[in-house]
Short mmCIF file of C-alpha atoms and ligand atoms in Angstrom, two decimals:
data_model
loop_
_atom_site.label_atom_id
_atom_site.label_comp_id
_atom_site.label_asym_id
_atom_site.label_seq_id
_atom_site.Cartn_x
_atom_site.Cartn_y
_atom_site.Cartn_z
CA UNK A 86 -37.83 -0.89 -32.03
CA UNK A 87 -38.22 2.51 -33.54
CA UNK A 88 -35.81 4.48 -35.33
CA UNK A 89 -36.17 7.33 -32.47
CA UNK A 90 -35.92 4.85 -29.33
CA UNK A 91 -33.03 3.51 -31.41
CA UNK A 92 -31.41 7.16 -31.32
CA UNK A 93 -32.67 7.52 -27.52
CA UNK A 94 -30.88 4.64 -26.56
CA UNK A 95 -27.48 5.28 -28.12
CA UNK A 96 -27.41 9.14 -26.64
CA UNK A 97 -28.00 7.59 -23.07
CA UNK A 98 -25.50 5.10 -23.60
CA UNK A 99 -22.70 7.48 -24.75
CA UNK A 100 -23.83 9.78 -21.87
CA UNK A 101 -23.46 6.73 -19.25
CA UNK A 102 -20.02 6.49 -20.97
CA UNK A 103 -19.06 10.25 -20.56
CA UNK A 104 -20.08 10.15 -17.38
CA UNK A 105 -18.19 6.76 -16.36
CA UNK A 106 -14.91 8.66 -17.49
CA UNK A 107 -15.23 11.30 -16.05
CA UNK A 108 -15.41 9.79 -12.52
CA UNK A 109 -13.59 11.80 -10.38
CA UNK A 110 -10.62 10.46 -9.70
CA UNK A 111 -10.38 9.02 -5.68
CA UNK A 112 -9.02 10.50 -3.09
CA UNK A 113 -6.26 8.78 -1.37
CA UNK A 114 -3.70 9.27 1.61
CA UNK A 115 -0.63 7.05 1.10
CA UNK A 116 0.80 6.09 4.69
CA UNK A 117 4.22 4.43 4.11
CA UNK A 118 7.58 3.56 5.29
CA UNK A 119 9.84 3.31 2.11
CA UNK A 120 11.27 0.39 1.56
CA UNK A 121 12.18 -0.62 -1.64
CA UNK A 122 8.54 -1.81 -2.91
CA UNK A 123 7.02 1.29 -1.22
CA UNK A 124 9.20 3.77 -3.86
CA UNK A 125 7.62 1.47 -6.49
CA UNK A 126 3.64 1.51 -4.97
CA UNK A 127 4.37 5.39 -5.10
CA UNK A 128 5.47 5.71 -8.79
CA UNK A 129 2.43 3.75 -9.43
CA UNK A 130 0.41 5.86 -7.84
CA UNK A 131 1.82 9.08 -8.91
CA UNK A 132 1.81 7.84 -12.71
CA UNK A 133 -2.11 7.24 -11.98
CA UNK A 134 -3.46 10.71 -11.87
CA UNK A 135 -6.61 9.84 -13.50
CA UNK A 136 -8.42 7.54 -10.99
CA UNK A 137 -5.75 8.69 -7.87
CA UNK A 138 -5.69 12.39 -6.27
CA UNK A 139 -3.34 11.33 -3.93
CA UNK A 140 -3.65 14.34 -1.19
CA UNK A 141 -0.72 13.67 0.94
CA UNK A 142 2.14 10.90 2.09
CA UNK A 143 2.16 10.62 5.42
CA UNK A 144 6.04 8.52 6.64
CA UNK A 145 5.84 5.83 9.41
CA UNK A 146 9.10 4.45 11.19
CA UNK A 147 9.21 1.10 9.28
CA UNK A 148 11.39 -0.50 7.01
CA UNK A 149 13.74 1.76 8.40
CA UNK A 150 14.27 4.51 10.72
CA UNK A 151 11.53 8.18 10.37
CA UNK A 152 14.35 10.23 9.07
CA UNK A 153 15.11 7.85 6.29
CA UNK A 154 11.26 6.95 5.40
CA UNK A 155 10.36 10.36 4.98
CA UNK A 156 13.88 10.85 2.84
CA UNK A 157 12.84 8.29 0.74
CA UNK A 158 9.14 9.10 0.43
CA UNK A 159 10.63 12.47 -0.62
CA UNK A 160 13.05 11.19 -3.10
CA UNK A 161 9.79 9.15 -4.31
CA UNK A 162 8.00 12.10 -5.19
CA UNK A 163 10.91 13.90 -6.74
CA UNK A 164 11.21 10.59 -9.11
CA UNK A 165 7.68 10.80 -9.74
CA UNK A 166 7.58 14.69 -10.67
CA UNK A 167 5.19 15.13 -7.98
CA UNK A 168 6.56 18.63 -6.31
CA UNK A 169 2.64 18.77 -5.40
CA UNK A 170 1.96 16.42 -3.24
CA UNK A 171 2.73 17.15 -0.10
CA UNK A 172 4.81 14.93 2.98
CA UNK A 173 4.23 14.67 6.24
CA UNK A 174 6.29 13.02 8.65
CA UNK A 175 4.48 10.89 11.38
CA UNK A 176 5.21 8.25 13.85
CA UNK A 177 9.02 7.66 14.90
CA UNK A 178 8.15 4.04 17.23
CA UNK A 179 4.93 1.89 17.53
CA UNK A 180 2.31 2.26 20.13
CA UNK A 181 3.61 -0.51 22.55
CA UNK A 182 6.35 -2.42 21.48
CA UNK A 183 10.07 -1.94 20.74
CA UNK A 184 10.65 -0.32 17.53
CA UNK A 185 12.08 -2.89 14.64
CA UNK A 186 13.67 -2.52 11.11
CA UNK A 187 14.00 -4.13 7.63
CA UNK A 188 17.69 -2.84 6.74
CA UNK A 189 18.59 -6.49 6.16
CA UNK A 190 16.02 -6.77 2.91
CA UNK A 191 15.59 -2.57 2.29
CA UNK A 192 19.17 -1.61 2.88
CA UNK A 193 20.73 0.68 5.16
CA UNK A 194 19.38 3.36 3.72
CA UNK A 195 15.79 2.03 3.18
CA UNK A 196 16.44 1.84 -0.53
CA UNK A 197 18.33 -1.14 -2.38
CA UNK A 198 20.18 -0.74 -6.06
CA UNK A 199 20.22 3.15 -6.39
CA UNK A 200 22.33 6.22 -5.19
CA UNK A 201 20.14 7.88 -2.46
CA UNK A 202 20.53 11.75 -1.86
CA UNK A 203 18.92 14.64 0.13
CA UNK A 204 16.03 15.76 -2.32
CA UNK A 205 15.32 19.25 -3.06
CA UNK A 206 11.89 19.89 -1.67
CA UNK A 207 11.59 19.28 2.17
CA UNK A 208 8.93 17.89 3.74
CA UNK A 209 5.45 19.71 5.22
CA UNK A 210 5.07 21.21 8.10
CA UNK A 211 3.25 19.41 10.99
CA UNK A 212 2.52 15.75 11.91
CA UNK A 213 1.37 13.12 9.76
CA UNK A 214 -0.97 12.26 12.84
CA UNK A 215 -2.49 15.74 12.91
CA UNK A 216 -2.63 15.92 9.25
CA UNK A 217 -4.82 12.64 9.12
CA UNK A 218 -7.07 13.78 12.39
CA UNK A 219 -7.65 17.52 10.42
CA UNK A 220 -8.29 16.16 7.07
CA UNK A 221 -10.56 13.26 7.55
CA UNK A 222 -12.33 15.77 10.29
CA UNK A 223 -13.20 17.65 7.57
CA UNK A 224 -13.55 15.42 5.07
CA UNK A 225 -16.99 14.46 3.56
CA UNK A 226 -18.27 11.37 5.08
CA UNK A 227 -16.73 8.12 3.85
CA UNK A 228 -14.78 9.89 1.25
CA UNK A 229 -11.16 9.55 1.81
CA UNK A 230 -9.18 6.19 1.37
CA UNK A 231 -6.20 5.05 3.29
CA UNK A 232 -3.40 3.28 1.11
CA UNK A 233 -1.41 1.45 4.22
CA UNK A 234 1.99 0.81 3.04
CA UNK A 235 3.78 0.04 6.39
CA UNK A 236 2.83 0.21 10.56
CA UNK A 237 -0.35 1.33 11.26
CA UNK A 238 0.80 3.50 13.84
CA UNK A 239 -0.24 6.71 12.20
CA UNK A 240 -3.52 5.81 12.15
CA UNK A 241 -3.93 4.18 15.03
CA UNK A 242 -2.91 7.48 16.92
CA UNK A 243 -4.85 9.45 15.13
CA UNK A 244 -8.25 7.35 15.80
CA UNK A 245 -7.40 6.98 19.32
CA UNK A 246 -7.01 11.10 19.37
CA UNK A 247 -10.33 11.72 17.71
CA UNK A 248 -12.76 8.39 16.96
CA UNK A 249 -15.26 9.90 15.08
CA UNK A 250 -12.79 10.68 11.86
CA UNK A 251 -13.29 7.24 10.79
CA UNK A 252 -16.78 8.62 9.49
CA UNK A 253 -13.98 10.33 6.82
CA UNK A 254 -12.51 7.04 5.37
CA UNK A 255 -13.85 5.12 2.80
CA UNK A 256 -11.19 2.42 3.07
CA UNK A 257 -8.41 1.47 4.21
CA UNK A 258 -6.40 -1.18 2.40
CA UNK A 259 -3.94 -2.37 4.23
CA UNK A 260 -0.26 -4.15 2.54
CA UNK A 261 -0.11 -6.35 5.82
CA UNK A 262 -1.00 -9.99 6.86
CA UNK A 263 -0.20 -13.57 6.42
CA UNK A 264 -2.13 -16.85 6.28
CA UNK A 265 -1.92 -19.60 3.24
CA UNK A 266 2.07 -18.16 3.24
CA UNK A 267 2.91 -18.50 6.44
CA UNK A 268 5.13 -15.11 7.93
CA UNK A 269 8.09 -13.70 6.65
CA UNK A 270 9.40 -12.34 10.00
CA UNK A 271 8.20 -15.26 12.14
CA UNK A 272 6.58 -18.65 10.73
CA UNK A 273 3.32 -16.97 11.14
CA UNK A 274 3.93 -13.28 11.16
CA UNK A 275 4.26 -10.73 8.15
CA UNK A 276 6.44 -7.66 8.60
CA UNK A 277 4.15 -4.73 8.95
CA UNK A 278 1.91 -6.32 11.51
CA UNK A 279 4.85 -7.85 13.33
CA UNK A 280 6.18 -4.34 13.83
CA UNK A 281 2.87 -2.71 15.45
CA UNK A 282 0.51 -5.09 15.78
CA UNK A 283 -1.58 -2.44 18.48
CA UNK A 284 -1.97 -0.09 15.73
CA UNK A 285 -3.65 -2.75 13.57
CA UNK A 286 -6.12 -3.89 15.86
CA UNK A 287 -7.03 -0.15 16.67
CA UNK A 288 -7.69 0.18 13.20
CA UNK A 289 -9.16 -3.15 13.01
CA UNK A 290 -11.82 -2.48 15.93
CA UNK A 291 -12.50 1.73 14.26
CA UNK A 292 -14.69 -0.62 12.21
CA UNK A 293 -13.74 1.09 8.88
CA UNK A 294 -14.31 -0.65 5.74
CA UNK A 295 -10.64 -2.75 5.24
CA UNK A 296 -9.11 -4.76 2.69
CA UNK A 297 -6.14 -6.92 2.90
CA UNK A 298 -3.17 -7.41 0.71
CA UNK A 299 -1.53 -10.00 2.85
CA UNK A 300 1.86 -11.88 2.21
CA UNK A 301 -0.94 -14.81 0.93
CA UNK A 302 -1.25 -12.73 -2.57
CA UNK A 303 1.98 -10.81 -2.37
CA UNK A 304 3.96 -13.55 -3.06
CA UNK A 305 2.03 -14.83 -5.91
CA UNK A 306 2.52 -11.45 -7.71
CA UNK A 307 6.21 -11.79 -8.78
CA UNK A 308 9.11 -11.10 -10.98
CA UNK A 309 10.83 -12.35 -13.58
CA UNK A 310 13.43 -11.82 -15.90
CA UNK A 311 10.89 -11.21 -18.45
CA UNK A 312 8.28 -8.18 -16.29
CA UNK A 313 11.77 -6.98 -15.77
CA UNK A 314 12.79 -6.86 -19.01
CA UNK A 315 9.17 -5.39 -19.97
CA UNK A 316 10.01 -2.47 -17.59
CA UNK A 317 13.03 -1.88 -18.64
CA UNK A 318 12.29 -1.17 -21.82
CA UNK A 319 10.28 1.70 -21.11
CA UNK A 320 13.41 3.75 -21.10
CA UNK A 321 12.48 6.58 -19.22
CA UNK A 322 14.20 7.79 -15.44
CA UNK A 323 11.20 6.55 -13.17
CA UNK A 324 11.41 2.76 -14.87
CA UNK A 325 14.70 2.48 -14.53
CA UNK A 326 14.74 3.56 -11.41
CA UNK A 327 12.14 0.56 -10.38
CA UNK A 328 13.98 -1.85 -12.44
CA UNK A 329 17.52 -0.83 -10.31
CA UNK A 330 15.37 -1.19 -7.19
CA UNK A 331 14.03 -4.75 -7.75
CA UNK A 332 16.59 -6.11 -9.34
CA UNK A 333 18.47 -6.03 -5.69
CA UNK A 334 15.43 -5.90 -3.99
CA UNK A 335 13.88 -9.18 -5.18
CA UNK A 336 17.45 -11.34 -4.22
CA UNK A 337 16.85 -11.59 -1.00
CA UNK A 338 13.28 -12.90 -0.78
CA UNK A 339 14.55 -15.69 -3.80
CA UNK A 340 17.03 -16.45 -1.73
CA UNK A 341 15.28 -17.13 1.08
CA UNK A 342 11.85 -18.48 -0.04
CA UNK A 343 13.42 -20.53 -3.13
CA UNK A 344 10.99 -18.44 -5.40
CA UNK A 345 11.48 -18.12 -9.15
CA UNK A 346 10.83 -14.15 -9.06
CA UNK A 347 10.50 -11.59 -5.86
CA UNK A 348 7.57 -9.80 -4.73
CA UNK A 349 6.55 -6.07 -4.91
CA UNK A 350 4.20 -6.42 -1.78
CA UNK A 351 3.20 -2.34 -1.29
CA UNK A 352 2.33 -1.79 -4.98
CA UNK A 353 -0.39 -4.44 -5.22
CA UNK A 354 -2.71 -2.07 -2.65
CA UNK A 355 -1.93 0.73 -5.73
CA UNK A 356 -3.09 -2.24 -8.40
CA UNK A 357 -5.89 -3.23 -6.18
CA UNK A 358 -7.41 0.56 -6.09
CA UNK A 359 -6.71 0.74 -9.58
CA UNK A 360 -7.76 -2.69 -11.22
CA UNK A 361 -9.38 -4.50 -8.31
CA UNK A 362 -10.62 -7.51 -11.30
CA UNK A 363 -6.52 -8.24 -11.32
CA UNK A 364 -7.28 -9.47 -7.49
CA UNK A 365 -9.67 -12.14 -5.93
CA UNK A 366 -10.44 -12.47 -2.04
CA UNK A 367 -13.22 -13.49 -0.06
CA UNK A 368 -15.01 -11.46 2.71
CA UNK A 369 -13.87 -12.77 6.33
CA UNK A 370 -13.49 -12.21 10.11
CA UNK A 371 -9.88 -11.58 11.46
CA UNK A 372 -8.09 -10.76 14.44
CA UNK A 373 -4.55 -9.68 15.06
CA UNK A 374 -2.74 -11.27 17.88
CA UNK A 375 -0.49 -9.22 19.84
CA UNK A 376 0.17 -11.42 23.15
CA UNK A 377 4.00 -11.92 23.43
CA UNK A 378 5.29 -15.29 22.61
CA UNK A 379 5.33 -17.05 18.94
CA UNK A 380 2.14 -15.80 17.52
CA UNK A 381 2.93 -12.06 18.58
CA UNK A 382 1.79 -9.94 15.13
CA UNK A 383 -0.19 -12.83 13.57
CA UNK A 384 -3.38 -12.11 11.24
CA UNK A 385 -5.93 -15.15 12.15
CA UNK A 386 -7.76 -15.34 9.25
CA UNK A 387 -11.16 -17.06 9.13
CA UNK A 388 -11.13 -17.76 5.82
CA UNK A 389 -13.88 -20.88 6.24
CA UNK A 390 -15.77 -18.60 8.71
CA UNK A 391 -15.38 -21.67 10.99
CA UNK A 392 -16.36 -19.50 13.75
CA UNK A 393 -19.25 -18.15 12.69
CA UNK A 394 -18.42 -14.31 13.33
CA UNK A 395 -18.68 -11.67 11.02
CA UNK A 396 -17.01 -10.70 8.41
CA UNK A 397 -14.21 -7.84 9.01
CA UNK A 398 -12.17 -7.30 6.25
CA UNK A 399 -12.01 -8.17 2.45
CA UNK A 400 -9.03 -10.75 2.53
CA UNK A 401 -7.06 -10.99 -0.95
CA UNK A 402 -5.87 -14.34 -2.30
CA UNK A 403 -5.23 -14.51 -5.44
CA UNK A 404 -3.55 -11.77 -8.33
CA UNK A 405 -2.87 -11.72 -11.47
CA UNK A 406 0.90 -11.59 -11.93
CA UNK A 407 0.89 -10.63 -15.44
CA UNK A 408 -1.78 -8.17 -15.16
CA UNK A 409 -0.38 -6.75 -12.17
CA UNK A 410 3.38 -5.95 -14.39
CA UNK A 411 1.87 -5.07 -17.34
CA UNK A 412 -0.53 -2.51 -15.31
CA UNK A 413 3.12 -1.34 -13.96
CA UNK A 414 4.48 -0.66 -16.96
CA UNK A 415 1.35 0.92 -18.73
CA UNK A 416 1.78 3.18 -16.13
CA UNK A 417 5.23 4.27 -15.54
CA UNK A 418 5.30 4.85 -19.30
CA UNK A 419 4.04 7.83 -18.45
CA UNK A 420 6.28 9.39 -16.10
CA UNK A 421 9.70 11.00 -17.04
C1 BDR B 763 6.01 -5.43 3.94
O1 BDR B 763 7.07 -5.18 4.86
C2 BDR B 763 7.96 -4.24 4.34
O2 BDR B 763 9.27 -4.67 4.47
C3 BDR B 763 7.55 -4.00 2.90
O3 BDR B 763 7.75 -2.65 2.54
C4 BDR B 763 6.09 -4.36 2.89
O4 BDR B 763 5.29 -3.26 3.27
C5 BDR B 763 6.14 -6.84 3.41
O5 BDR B 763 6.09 -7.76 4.47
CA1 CA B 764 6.18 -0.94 3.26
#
């Protein structure tokens, strides 16, 4: 090879590199119902301003009551140093079914192991509903993804308002599901689903491009004393703040699952979107079951495609534990 297609080549390579970090960073909505793990996904998210423009955070009734979500999702932000991303407050009950809370594993307030208070900026005006129907009306075509923290109510109502803003999302990826793990609500239910299992299959049958972060992964991504430790010694506000939530966060689902560490379900959709190589899944067809009786909010997941139908969601399986914490603290290093 010549000296000059020698020189050609490296100026095309380092302009493939320019241009590869430059990528604009993506767009994101985070819909979520803090909840301890929530507050955490947030920081994450927040600390992440290179690959996340997070446009808004739209509160679902969840974890705990609307009032407290969108308090928390507030005092989120104000931990983050985020004063400009806006909050909307959305859905106060599910579509169909009686509303239900996490207090017993969140806390009262929503928020385990630190002081809450009324933060200083208040939230946006309007609806979390109509903010998701105007901007994904307007939004290019497949541009705008959907982090899906809690209930899936404030999507589901916006979809069945106006169909044709699904043409808006890129993806959704959903914190939501259980299959390998077996539920943590009922033996075959996980939490989010269990508490609006209409809104899921609404979303489910938009057809949008969805991934799963189900309890199957979640639970393989977990503490110990030493990712604690690792975070802790970041020594600024935002990581102690995480390290005060988990550490009463985590007791509970030790407790009751006999694990060695607890999970930080919500923040793996942030690591996914960030580092999806951290994550391994398989392409599969799932429904959500919503008749009353024992298998009200289950995910059944295909994952052998036994059935033969196609494939409607990206279903996580595996993460990488370590990869996921020190991800974590890479990035809250870099908040306040
Ligand atoms: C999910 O339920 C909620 O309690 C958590 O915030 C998480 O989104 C885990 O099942
Ligand atoms: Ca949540």
């Amino acid at each position: 090879m010549s000296l000059k297609n020698l020189l050609q080549g490296a100026v095309l390579m380092s302009a493939l590199a320019a241009t590869s970090l430059m990528a604009a960073p993506r767009e994101l909505i985070i819909d979520t119902d803090p909840g301890a793990d929530d507050v955490v996904a947030l920081l994450l998210a927040m600390a992440s301003p290179q690959e996340l423009k997070i446009r808004a955070i739209t509160t679902v009734a969840g974890n705990v009551r609307l009032e407290k979500t969108s308090r928390n999702a507030r005092l989120a932000r104000e931990w983050g140093g985020r004063a400009d991303i806006p909050v909307y407050a959305g859905a106060g009950r599910p579509l169909v079914r009686e509303p239900i809370y996490a207090a017993n594993v969140h806390g009262e307030e929503g928020l385990t192991g630190v002081q809450v208070h009324e933060p200083k900026q208040g939230l946006a005006k309007g609806n979390a509903v109509q903010y998701l129907i105007d901007t994904l009306d307007k939004a290019e075509p497949h541009s705008i993804t959907i982090a899906m923290l809690g209930p899936q109510t404030n999507l589901a109502l916006a979809l069945i308002q106006k169909p044709e803003i699904v043409n808006g999302i890129k993806e959704v990826v959903v914190m939501g599901g259980a299959h390998f793990n077996g539920g943590n609500i009922t033996p075959v239910a996980e939490f989010n689903l269990f508490a609006d299992p209409h809104a899921a299959q609404v979303v489910l049958a938009s057809g949008v491009k969805l991934t799963y972060v189900p309890l199957d992964v979640t639970h393989k991504v977990l503490t110990s004393d030493a990712r604690l430790k690792q975070l802790a010694a970041l020594n600024n506000h935002a990581s102690q703040v995480v390290v005060d939530i988990l550490k009463a966060y985590i007791k509970f689902d030790m407790e009751k699952y006999g694990m060695p560490g607890g999970p930080v379900h919500d923040a793996s959709v942030i690591a996914y979107l960030l580092k999806p190589e951290l994550f391994k899944g398989r392409q599969i067809h799932m429904t959500v079951d919503s008749r009353e009786g024992p298998t009200f909010g289950q995910t059944v997941a295909d994952w052998y495609g036994v059935l033969g139908q196609p494939a409607n969601v990206m279903w996580l399986e595996q993460g990488d534990a370590q990869g996921f914490f020190d991800l974590l603290s890479a990035r809250l290093a870099l908040l306040k």
